[in-house]
């Protein structure tokens, strides 16, 4: 299994220079993660919020577990968040309501609890990618 907690994501020789599979960059900034079905393991670290230029995250069908870090709300331009078919748990972060650009949110087949953000009625929630 791949290790989600790679230590060189933000390094000079990181994913944009090395052209990592599933990572799309623009001017050395990570703008998309498409790591669906990549057999990742572990939790989504709070440092995920440092990837502030992301506009699309597709991590469905992996083995990610634990809770969704509230720091994900720091990714203001995030339009698509696809996390279905994982082992994620815990309360869904209320801060996600701050993601005004979010148009697609797919979370099924996880064990989240609590309410979705107020703006969830304007977000596409279908199960396909």
PDB file of C-alpha atoms in Angstrom:
ATOM      1  CA  UNK A   1       0.000   0.000   0.000  1.00  0.00           C
ATOM      2  CA  UNK A   2       1.057   3.549  -0.665  1.00  0.00           C
ATOM      3  CA  UNK A   3       1.925   5.762   2.272  1.00  0.00           C
ATOM      4  CA  UNK A   4      -0.319   8.817   2.450  1.00  0.00           C
ATOM      5  CA  UNK A   5       2.008  10.579   4.889  1.00  0.00           C
ATOM      6  CA  UNK A   6       4.785  11.190   2.363  1.00  0.00           C
ATOM      7  CA  UNK A   7       7.282  13.670   3.794  1.00  0.00           C
ATOM      8  CA  UNK A   8       8.299  15.390   0.554  1.00  0.00           C
ATOM      9  CA  UNK A   9       5.002  16.917  -0.627  1.00  0.00           C
ATOM     10  CA  UNK A  10       6.181  20.459   0.014  1.00  0.00           C
ATOM     11  CA  UNK A  11       9.873  19.933  -0.797  1.00  0.00           C
ATOM     12  CA  UNK A  12      11.620  21.573  -3.749  1.00  0.00           C
ATOM     13  CA  UNK A  13      11.850  18.207  -5.543  1.00  0.00           C
ATOM     14  CA  UNK A  14       8.245  17.333  -4.695  1.00  0.00           C
ATOM     15  CA  UNK A  15       5.363  16.217  -6.874  1.00  0.00           C
ATOM     16  CA  UNK A  16       5.392  19.108  -9.361  1.00  0.00           C
ATOM     17  CA  UNK A  17       9.045  18.672 -10.294  1.00  0.00           C
ATOM     18  CA  UNK A  18       8.953  14.874 -10.296  1.00  0.00           C
ATOM     19  CA  UNK A  19       5.584  14.619 -12.131  1.00  0.00           C
ATOM     20  CA  UNK A  20       3.950  12.322  -9.609  1.00  0.00           C
ATOM     21  CA  UNK A  21       1.105  10.173 -10.881  1.00  0.00           C
ATOM     22  CA  UNK A  22      -2.264  11.654  -9.962  1.00  0.00           C
ATOM     23  CA  UNK A  23      -0.884  15.100  -9.113  1.00  0.00           C
ATOM     24  CA  UNK A  24      -1.616  18.002 -11.470  1.00  0.00           C
ATOM     25  CA  UNK A  25       0.383  21.191 -11.076  1.00  0.00           C
ATOM     26  CA  UNK A  26       0.263  24.692 -12.490  1.00  0.00           C
ATOM     27  CA  UNK A  27       3.394  26.830 -12.094  1.00  0.00           C
ATOM     28  CA  UNK A  28       4.733  24.518  -9.357  1.00  0.00           C
ATOM     29  CA  UNK A  29       1.456  24.683  -7.407  1.00  0.00           C
ATOM     30  CA  UNK A  30      -0.590  21.543  -6.801  1.00  0.00           C
ATOM     31  CA  UNK A  31      -4.065  22.192  -8.217  1.00  0.00           C
ATOM     32  CA  UNK A  32      -5.489  18.676  -8.452  1.00  0.00           C
ATOM     33  CA  UNK A  33      -5.104  15.332  -6.698  1.00  0.00           C
ATOM     34  CA  UNK A  34      -6.604  12.371  -8.527  1.00  0.00           C
ATOM     35  CA  UNK A  35      -5.484   9.388  -6.477  1.00  0.00           C
ATOM     36  CA  UNK A  36      -8.683   7.354  -6.666  1.00  0.00           C
ATOM     37  CA  UNK A  37      -8.294   3.627  -6.183  1.00  0.00           C
ATOM     38  CA  UNK A  38      -4.573   4.048  -5.452  1.00  0.00           C
ATOM     39  CA  UNK A  39      -4.617   1.838  -2.347  1.00  0.00           C
ATOM     40  CA  UNK A  40      -3.531   4.637  -0.024  1.00  0.00           C
ATOM     41  CA  UNK A  41      -3.532   3.994   3.725  1.00  0.00           C
ATOM     42  CA  UNK A  42      -3.566   6.178   6.813  1.00  0.00           C
ATOM     43  CA  UNK A  43      -5.263   9.396   7.767  1.00  0.00           C
ATOM     44  CA  UNK A  44      -5.552  12.698   5.943  1.00  0.00           C
ATOM     45  CA  UNK A  45      -3.028  14.888   7.784  1.00  0.00           C
ATOM     46  CA  UNK A  46      -3.889  18.397   8.958  1.00  0.00           C
ATOM     47  CA  UNK A  47      -1.080  19.673   6.693  1.00  0.00           C
ATOM     48  CA  UNK A  48      -3.396  18.876   3.786  1.00  0.00           C
ATOM     49  CA  UNK A  49      -4.727  22.389   4.365  1.00  0.00           C
ATOM     50  CA  UNK A  50      -1.364  23.777   3.203  1.00  0.00           C
ATOM     51  CA  UNK A  51      -2.255  22.753  -0.366  1.00  0.00           C
ATOM     52  CA  UNK A  52      -4.254  25.955  -0.726  1.00  0.00           C
ATOM     53  CA  UNK A  53      -4.234  26.008  -4.530  1.00  0.00           C
ATOM     54  CA  UNK A  54      -6.145  22.746  -4.899  1.00  0.00           C
ATOM     55  CA  UNK A  55      -9.369  22.924  -6.861  1.00  0.00           C
ATOM     56  CA  UNK A  56     -10.079  19.194  -7.144  1.00  0.00           C
ATOM     57  CA  UNK A  57      -9.467  16.292  -4.750  1.00  0.00           C
ATOM     58  CA  UNK A  58     -10.434  12.775  -5.819  1.00  0.00           C
ATOM     59  CA  UNK A  59      -9.488  10.201  -3.194  1.00  0.00           C
ATOM     60  CA  UNK A  60     -12.342   7.743  -3.575  1.00  0.00           C
ATOM     61  CA  UNK A  61     -11.838   4.006  -3.261  1.00  0.00           C
ATOM     62  CA  UNK A  62      -8.718   4.200  -1.134  1.00  0.00           C
ATOM     63  CA  UNK A  63      -8.230   2.976   2.429  1.00  0.00           C
ATOM     64  CA  UNK A  64      -8.077   6.372   4.111  1.00  0.00           C
ATOM     65  CA  UNK A  65      -9.339   6.359   7.692  1.00  0.00           C
ATOM     66  CA  UNK A  66      -9.793   8.731  10.610  1.00  0.00           C
ATOM     67  CA  UNK A  67     -11.499  12.094  10.498  1.00  0.00           C
ATOM     68  CA  UNK A  68     -11.472  14.793   7.857  1.00  0.00           C
ATOM     69  CA  UNK A  69      -9.208  17.558   9.202  1.00  0.00           C
ATOM     70  CA  UNK A  70     -10.828  20.965   9.661  1.00  0.00           C
ATOM     71  CA  UNK A  71      -7.805  22.507   7.919  1.00  0.00           C
ATOM     72  CA  UNK A  72      -9.319  21.404   4.618  1.00  0.00           C
ATOM     73  CA  UNK A  73     -11.430  24.566   4.962  1.00  0.00           C
ATOM     74  CA  UNK A  74      -8.234  26.534   4.191  1.00  0.00           C
ATOM     75  CA  UNK A  75      -8.447  25.414   0.571  1.00  0.00           C
ATOM     76  CA  UNK A  76     -10.742  28.262  -0.494  1.00  0.00           C
ATOM     77  CA  UNK A  77     -10.718  27.470  -4.238  1.00  0.00           C
ATOM     78  CA  UNK A  78     -11.675  23.809  -3.751  1.00  0.00           C
ATOM     79  CA  UNK A  79     -14.483  22.963  -6.177  1.00  0.00           C
ATOM     80  CA  UNK A  80     -14.576  19.175  -6.013  1.00  0.00           C
ATOM     81  CA  UNK A  81     -14.082  16.974  -2.941  1.00  0.00           C
ATOM     82  CA  UNK A  82     -14.576  13.278  -3.697  1.00  0.00           C
ATOM     83  CA  UNK A  83     -13.963  10.943  -0.754  1.00  0.00           C
ATOM     84  CA  UNK A  84     -16.545   8.169  -1.107  1.00  0.00           C
ATOM     85  CA  UNK A  85     -15.682   4.500  -0.480  1.00  0.00           C
ATOM     86  CA  UNK A  86     -13.112   5.064   2.245  1.00  0.00           C
ATOM     87  CA  UNK A  87     -13.073   4.374   5.974  1.00  0.00           C
ATOM     88  CA  UNK A  88     -13.391   7.969   7.148  1.00  0.00           C
ATOM     89  CA  UNK A  89     -15.122   8.615  10.473  1.00  0.00           C
ATOM     90  CA  UNK A  90     -16.015  11.391  12.867  1.00  0.00           C
ATOM     91  CA  UNK A  91     -18.001  14.561  12.614  1.00  0.00           C
ATOM     92  CA  UNK A  92     -17.944  16.401   9.342  1.00  0.00           C
ATOM     93  CA  UNK A  93     -16.025  19.689   9.868  1.00  0.00           C
ATOM     94  CA  UNK A  94     -18.374  22.680  10.128  1.00  0.00           C
ATOM     95  CA  UNK A  95     -15.640  24.858   8.588  1.00  0.00           C
ATOM     96  CA  UNK A  96     -16.360  23.223   5.218  1.00  0.00           C
ATOM     97  CA  UNK A  97     -19.215  25.749   4.916  1.00  0.00           C
ATOM     98  CA  UNK A  98     -16.503  28.361   4.222  1.00  0.00           C
ATOM     99  CA  UNK A  99     -15.657  26.660   0.935  1.00  0.00           C
ATOM    100  CA  UNK A 100     -17.880  28.844  -1.237  1.00  0.00           C
ATOM    101  CA  UNK A 101     -16.377  27.469  -4.482  1.00  0.00           C
ATOM    102  CA  UNK A 102     -17.321  23.875  -3.579  1.00  0.00           C
ATOM    103  CA  UNK A 103     -19.763  22.502  -6.168  1.00  0.00           C
ATOM    104  CA  UNK A 104     -19.246  18.743  -5.827  1.00  0.00           C
ATOM    105  CA  UNK A 105     -19.090  16.847  -2.528  1.00  0.00           C
ATOM    106  CA  UNK A 106     -19.182  13.030  -2.566  1.00  0.00           C
ATOM    107  CA  UNK A 107     -18.861  11.281   0.769  1.00  0.00           C
ATOM    108  CA  UNK A 108     -20.920   8.077   0.788  1.00  0.00           C
ATOM    109  CA  UNK A 109     -19.632   4.735   2.069  1.00  0.00           C
ATOM    110  CA  UNK A 110     -17.832   6.347   4.980  1.00  0.00           C
ATOM    111  CA  UNK A 111     -18.918   6.670   8.608  1.00  0.00           C
ATOM    112  CA  UNK A 112     -19.256  10.420   9.045  1.00  0.00           C
ATOM    113  CA  UNK A 113     -21.671  11.735  11.648  1.00  0.00           C
ATOM    114  CA  UNK A 114     -23.226  15.120  12.251  1.00  0.00           C
ATOM    115  CA  UNK A 115     -24.774  17.614   9.889  1.00  0.00           C
ATOM    116  CA  UNK A 116     -23.539  18.736   6.505  1.00  0.00           C
ATOM    117  CA  UNK A 117     -22.785  22.440   6.123  1.00  0.00           C
ATOM    118  CA  UNK A 118     -25.611  24.896   5.469  1.00  0.00           C
ATOM    119  CA  UNK A 119     -24.574  25.383   1.837  1.00  0.00           C
ATOM    120  CA  UNK A 120     -24.823  21.628   1.136  1.00  0.00           C
ATOM    121  CA  UNK A 121     -28.119  22.119  -0.690  1.00  0.00           C
ATOM    122  CA  UNK A 122     -26.223  23.921  -3.474  1.00  0.00           C
ATOM    123  CA  UNK A 123     -23.551  21.226  -3.782  1.00  0.00           C
ATOM    124  CA  UNK A 124     -23.772  18.299  -6.200  1.00  0.00           C
ATOM    125  CA  UNK A 125     -23.777  15.126  -4.136  1.00  0.00           C
ATOM    126  CA  UNK A 126     -24.036  12.306  -6.694  1.00  0.00           C
ATOM    127  CA  UNK A 127     -21.866   9.221  -6.375  1.00  0.00           C
ATOM    128  CA  UNK A 128     -20.084   9.176  -9.727  1.00  0.00           C
ATOM    129  CA  UNK A 129     -16.778  10.813 -10.466  1.00  0.00           C
TER     130      UNK A 129
END
